[in-house]
PDB file of C-alpha atoms in Angstrom:
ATOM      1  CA  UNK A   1       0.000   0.000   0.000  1.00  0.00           C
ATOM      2  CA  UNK A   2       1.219   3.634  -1.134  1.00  0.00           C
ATOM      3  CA  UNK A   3       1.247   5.915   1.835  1.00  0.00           C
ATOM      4  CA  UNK A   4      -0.122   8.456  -0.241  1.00  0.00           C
ATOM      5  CA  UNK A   5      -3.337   7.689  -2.282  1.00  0.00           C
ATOM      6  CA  UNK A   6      -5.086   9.328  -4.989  1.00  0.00           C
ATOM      7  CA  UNK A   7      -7.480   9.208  -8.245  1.00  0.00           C
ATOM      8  CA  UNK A   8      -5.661   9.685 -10.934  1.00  0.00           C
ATOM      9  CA  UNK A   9      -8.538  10.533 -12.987  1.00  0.00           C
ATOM     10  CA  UNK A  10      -8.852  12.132 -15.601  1.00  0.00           C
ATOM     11  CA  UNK A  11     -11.793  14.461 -14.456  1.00  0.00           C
ATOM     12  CA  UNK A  12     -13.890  16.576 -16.649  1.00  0.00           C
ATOM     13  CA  UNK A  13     -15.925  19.225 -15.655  1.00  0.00           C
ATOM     14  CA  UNK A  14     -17.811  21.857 -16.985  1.00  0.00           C
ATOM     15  CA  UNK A  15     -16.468  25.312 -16.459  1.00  0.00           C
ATOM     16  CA  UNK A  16     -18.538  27.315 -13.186  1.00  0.00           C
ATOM     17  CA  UNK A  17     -18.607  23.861 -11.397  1.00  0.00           C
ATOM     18  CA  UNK A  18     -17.226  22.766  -8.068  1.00  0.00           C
ATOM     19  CA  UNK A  19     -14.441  20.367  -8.260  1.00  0.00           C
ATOM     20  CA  UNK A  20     -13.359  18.235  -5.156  1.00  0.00           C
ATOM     21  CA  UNK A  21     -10.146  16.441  -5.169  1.00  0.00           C
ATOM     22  CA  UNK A  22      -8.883  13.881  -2.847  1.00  0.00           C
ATOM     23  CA  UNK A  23      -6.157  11.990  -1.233  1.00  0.00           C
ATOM     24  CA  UNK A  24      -6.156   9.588   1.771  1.00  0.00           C
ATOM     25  CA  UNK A  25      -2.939   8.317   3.957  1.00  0.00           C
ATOM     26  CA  UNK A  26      -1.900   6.254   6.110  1.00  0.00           C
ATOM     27  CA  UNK A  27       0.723   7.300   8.284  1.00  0.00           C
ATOM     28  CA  UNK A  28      -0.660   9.122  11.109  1.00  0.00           C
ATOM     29  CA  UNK A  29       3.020  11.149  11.585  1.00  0.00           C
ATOM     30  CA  UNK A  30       2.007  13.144   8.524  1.00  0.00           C
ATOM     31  CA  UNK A  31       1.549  16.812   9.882  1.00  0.00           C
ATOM     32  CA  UNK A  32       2.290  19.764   7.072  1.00  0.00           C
ATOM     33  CA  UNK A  33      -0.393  18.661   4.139  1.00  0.00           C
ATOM     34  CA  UNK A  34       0.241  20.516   0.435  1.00  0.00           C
ATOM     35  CA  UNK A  35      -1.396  20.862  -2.653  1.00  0.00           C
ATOM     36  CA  UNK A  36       0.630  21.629  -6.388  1.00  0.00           C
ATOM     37  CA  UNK A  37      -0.859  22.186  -9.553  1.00  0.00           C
ATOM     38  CA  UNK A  38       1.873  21.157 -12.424  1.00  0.00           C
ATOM     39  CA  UNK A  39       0.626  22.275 -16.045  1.00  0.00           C
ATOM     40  CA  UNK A  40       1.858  19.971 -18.957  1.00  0.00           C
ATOM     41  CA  UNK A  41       5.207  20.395 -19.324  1.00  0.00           C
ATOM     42  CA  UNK A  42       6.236  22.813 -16.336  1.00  0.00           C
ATOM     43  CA  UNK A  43       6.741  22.297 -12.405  1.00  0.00           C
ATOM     44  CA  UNK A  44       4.807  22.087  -9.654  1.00  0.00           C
ATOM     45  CA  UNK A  45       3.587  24.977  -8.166  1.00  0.00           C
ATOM     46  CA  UNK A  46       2.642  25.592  -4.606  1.00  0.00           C
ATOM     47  CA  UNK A  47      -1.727  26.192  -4.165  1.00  0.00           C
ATOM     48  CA  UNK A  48      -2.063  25.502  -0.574  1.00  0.00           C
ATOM     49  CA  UNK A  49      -0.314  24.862   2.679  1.00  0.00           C
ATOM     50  CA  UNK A  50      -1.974  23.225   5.990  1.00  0.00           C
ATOM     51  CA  UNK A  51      -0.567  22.361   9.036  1.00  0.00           C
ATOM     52  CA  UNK A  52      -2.620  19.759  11.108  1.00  0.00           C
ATOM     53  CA  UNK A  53      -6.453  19.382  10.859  1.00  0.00           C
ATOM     54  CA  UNK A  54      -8.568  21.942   9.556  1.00  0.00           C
ATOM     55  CA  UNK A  55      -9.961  24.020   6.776  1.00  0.00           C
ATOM     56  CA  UNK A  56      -7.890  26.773   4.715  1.00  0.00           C
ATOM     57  CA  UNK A  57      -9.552  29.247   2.178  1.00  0.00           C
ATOM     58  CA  UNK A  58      -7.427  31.154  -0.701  1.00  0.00           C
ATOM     59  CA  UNK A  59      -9.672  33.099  -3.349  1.00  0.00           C
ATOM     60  CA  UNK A  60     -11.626  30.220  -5.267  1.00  0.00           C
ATOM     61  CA  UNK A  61      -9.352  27.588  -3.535  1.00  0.00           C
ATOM     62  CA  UNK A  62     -10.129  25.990  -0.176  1.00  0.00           C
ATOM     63  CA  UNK A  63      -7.905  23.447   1.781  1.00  0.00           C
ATOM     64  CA  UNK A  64      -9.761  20.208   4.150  1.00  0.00           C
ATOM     65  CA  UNK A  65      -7.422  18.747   6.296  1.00  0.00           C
ATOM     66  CA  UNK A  66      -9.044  15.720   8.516  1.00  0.00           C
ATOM     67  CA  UNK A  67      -6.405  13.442  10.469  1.00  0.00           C
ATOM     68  CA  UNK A  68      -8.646  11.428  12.246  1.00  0.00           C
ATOM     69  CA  UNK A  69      -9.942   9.712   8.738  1.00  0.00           C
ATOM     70  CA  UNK A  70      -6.503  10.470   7.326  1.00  0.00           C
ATOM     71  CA  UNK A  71      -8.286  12.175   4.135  1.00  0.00           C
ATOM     72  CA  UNK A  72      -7.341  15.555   3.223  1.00  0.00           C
ATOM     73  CA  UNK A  73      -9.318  17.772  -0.115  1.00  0.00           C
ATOM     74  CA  UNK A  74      -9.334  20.547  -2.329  1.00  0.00           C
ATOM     75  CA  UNK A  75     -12.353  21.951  -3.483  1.00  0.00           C
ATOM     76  CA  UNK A  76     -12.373  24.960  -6.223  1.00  0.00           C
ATOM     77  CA  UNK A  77     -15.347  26.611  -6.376  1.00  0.00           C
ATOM     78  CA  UNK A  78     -16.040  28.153 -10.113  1.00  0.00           C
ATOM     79  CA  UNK A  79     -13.881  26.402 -11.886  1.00  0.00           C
ATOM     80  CA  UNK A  80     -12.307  28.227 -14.932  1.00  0.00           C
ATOM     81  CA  UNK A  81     -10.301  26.072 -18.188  1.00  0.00           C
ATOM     82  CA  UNK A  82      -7.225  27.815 -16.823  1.00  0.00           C
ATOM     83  CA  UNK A  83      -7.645  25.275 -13.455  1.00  0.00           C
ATOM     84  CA  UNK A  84      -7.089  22.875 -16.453  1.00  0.00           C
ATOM     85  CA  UNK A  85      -4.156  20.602 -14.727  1.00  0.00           C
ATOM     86  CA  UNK A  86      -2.528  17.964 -12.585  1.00  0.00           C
ATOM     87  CA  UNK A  87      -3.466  18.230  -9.088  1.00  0.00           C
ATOM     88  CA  UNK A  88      -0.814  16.850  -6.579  1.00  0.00           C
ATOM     89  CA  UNK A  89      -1.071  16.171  -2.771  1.00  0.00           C
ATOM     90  CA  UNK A  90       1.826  16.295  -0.574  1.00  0.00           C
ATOM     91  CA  UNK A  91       2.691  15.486   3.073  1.00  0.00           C
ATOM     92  CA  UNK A  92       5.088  15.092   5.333  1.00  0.00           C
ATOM     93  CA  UNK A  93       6.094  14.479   8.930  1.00  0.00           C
ATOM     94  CA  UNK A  94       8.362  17.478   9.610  1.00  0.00           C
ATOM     95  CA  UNK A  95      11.033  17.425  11.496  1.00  0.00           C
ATOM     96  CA  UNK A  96      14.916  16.953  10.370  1.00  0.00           C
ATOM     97  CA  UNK A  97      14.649  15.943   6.584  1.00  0.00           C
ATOM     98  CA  UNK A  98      10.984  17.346   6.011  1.00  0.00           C
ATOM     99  CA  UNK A  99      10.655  14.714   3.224  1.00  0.00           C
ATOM    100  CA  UNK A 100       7.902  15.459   1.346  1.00  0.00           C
ATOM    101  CA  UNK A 101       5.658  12.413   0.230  1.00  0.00           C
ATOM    102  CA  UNK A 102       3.200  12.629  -2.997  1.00  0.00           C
ATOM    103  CA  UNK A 103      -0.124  11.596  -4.158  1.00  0.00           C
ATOM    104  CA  UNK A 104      -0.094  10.409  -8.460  1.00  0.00           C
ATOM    105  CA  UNK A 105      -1.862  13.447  -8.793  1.00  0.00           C
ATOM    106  CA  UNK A 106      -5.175  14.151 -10.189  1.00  0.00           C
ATOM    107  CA  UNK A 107      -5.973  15.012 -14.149  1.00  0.00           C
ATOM    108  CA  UNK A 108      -8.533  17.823 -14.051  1.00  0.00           C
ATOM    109  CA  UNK A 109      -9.868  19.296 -17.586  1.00  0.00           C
ATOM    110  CA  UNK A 110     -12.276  22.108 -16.929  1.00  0.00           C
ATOM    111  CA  UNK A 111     -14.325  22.302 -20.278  1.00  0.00           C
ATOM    112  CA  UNK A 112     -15.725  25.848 -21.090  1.00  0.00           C
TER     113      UNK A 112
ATOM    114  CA  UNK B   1      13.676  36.534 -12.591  1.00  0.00           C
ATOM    115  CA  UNK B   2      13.539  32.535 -12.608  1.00  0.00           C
ATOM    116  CA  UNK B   3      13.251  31.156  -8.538  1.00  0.00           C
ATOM    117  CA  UNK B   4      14.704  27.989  -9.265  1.00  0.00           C
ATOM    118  CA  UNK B   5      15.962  27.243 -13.012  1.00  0.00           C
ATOM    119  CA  UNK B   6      17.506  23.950 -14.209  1.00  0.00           C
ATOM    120  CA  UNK B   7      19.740  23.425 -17.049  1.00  0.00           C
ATOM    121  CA  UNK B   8      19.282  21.887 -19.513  1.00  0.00           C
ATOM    122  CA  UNK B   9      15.532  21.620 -20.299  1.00  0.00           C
ATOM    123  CA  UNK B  10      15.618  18.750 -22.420  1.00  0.00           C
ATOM    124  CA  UNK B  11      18.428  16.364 -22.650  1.00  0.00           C
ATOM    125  CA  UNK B  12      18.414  13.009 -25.010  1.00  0.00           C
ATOM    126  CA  UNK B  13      21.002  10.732 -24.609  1.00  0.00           C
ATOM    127  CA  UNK B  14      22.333   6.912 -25.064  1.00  0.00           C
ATOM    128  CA  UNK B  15      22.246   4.240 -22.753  1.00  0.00           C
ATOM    129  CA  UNK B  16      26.072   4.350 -21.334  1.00  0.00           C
ATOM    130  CA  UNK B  17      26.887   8.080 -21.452  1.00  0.00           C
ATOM    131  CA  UNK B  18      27.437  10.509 -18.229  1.00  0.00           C
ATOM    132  CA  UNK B  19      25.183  13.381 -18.260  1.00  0.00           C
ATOM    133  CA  UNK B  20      24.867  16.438 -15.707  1.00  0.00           C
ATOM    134  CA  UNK B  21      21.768  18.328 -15.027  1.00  0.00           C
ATOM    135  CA  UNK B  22      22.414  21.492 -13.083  1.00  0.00           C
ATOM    136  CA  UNK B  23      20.099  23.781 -10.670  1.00  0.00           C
ATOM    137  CA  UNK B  24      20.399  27.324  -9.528  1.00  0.00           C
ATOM    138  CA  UNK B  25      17.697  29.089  -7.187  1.00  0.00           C
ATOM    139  CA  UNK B  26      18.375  32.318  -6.451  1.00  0.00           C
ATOM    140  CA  UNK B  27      15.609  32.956  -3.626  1.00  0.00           C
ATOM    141  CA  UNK B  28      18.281  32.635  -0.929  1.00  0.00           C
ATOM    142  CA  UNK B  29      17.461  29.605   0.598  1.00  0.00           C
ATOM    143  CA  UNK B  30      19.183  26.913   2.449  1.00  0.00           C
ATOM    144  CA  UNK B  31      18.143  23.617   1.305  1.00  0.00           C
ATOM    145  CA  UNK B  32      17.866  22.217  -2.068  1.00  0.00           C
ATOM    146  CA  UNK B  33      16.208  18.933  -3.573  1.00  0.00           C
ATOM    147  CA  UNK B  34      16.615  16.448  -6.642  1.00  0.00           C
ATOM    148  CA  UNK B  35      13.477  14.660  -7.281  1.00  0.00           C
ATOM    149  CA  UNK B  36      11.975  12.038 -10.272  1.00  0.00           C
ATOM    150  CA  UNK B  37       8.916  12.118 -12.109  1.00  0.00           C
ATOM    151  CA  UNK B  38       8.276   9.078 -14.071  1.00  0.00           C
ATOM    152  CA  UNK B  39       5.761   8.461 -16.659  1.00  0.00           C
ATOM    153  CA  UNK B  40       2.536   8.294 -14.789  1.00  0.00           C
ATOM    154  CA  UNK B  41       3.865  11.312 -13.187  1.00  0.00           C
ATOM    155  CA  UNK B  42       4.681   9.951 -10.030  1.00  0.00           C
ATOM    156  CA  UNK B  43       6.980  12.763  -7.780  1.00  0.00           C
ATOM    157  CA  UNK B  44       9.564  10.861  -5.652  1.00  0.00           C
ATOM    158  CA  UNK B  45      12.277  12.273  -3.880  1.00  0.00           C
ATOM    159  CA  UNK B  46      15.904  11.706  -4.705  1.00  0.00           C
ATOM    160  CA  UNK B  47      18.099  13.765  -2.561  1.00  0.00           C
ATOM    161  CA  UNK B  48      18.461  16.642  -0.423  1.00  0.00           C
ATOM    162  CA  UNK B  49      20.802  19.051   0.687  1.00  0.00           C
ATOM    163  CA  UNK B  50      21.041  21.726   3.400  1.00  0.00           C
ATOM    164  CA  UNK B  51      23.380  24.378   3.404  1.00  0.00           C
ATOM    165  CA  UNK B  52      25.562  21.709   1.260  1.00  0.00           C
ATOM    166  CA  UNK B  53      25.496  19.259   3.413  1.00  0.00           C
ATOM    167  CA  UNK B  54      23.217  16.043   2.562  1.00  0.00           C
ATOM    168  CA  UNK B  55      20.465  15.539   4.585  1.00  0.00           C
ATOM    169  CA  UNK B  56      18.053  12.745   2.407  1.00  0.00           C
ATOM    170  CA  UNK B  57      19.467  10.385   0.315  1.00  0.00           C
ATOM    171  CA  UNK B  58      16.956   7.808  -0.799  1.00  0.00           C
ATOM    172  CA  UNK B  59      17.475   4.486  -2.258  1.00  0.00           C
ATOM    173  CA  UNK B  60      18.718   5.669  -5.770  1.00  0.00           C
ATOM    174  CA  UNK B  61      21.917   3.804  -7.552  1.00  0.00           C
ATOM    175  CA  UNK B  62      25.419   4.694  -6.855  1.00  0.00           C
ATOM    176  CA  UNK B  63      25.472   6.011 -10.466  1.00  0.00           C
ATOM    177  CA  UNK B  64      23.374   9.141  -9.163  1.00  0.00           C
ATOM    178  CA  UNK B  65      25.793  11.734  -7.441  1.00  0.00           C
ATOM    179  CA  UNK B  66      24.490  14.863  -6.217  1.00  0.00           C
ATOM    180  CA  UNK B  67      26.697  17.830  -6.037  1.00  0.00           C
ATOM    181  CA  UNK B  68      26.158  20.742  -3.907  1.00  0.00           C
ATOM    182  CA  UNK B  69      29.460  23.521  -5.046  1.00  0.00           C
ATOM    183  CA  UNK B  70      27.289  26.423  -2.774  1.00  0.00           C
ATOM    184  CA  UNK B  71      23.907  27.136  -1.309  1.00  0.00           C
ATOM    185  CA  UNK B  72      22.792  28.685  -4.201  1.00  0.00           C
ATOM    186  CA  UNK B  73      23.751  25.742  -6.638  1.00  0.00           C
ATOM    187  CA  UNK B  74      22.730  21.572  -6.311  1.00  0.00           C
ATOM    188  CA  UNK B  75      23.744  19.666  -9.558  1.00  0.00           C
ATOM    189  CA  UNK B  76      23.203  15.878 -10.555  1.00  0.00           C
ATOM    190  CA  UNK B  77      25.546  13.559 -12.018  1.00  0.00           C
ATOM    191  CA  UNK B  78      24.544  10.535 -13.237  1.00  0.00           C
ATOM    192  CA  UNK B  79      26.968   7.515 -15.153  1.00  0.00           C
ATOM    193  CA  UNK B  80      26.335   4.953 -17.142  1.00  0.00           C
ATOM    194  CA  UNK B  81      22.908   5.897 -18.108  1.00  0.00           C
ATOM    195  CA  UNK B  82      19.927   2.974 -18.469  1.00  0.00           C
ATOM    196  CA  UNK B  83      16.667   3.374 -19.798  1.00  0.00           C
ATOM    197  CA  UNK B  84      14.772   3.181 -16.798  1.00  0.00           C
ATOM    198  CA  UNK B  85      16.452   6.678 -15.984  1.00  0.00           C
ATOM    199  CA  UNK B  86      14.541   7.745 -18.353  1.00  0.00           C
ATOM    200  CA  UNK B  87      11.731  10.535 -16.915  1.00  0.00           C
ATOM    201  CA  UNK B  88      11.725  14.085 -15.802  1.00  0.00           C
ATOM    202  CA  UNK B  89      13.773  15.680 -13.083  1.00  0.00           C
ATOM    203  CA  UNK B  90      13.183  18.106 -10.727  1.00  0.00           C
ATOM    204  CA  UNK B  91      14.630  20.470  -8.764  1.00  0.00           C
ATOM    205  CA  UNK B  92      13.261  22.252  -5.640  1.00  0.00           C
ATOM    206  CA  UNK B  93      14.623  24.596  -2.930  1.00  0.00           C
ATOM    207  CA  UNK B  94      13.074  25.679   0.309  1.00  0.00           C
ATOM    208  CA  UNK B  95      14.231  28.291   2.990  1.00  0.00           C
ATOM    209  CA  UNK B  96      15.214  25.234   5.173  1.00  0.00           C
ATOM    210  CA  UNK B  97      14.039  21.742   5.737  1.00  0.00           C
ATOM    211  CA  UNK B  98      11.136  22.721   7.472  1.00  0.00           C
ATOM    212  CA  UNK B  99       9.560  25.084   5.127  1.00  0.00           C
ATOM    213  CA  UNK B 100       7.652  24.440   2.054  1.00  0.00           C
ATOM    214  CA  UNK B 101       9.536  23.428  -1.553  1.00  0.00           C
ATOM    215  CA  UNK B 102       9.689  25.344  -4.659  1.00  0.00           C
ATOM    216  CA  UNK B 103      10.045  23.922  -7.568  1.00  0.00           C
ATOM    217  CA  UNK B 104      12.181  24.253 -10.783  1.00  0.00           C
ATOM    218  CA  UNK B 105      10.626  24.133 -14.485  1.00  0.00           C
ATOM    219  CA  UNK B 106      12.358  19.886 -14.562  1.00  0.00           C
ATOM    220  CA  UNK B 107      14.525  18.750 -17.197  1.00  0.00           C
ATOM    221  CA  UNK B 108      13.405  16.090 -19.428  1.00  0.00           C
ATOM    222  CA  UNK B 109      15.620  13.016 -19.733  1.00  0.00           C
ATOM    223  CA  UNK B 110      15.485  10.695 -22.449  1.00  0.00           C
ATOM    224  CA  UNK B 111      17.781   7.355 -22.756  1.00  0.00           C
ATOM    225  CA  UNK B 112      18.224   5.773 -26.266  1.00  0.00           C
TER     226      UNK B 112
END
């Protein structure tokens, strides 16, 4: 079992609609939880940063962390073709080496 | 200005040759990373280095030597070249372990 899981997709969705994306875990040291949106062809770029359980909220972007089910989620509210990417979770425990574990990443195509 | 750049962007080569890819952030931070992305775009870490001193160094074959000349500078090495090397690296840098990773536009490696 991957400590990081999630959906590959692809997902299509209609531009204006809510997109949730996913990934579940399963080591309960994981404390600092990411998300990065990579476009074809370039490198990932930092959306959202979370430390511990909760909820974050950037613009159209907002972060669910839950530890207790070991699931964290992005949702994007109003989704525009330029969201159009691969969504990637991250985690990691912290500490000395901070090594950052990732999900497969998600395929999203937002259709106008 | 370019955070984190990587040179060169594409590189195609034969199975057997010695290639270097080099990386150069320029955002003043203290710890740098090397990681792969293979085909079904799968981000795992390689190496890491803080302050030039190696920190992470996951299970990856002697024939892949990071070097680290200054902060500002962590460059890859890697003989005798198979095709499973084949995929597209990254480079990252963060303030220190402990904060969060930026990445560099990758470098595409094919093996012939």
């Amino acid at each position: 079992q991957k400590e990081v899981e999630q959906d590959p997709g692809p997902l299509s969705v209609p531009e204006g609609a809510i997109v949730s994306l996913n990934c579940t875990y399963s080591n309960s040291a994981f404390q600092y939880f990411m998300w990065y949106r990579q476009y074809s062809r370039k490198g990932p770029e930092l959306l959202m940063y979370t430390y511990s359980s909760g909820n974050k909220e950037d613009g159209r972007f907002t972060a669910q962390v839950d530890k207790s089910s070991k699931y964290i989620s992005l949702f994007i509210r109003d989704s525009q073709p330029s969201d159009s990417a691969t969504y990637l979770c991250a985690m990691s425990a912290g500490g000395a080496t901070n090594k950052l574990i990732f999900g497969t990443g998600t395929l999203l195509a937002v259709q106008p | 200005d370019t955070a984190v750049s990587q040179t060169p962007k594409y590189l195609v080569t034969q199975m057997g040759n010695d290639k270097s890819i080099k990386c150069e952030q320029n955002l003043g931070h203290d710890t740098m990373y090397w990681y792969k992305q293979d085909s079904k775009k799968f981000l795992k870490i390689m190496f890491s280095y803080n302050n030039k001193e190696l920190i992470i160094n996951e299970t990856v074959p002697n024939r892949f030597s990071p070097k680290s000349p200054d902060k500002a500078h962590l460059n890859l090495h890697i003989n005798s070249l198979e095709l499973g090397d084949s995929a597209v690296y990254f480079c990252a840098s963060s303030q220190s372990f402990s904060d969060t990773q930026y990445f560099g536009p990758g470098t595409r490696l094919t093996v012939l």
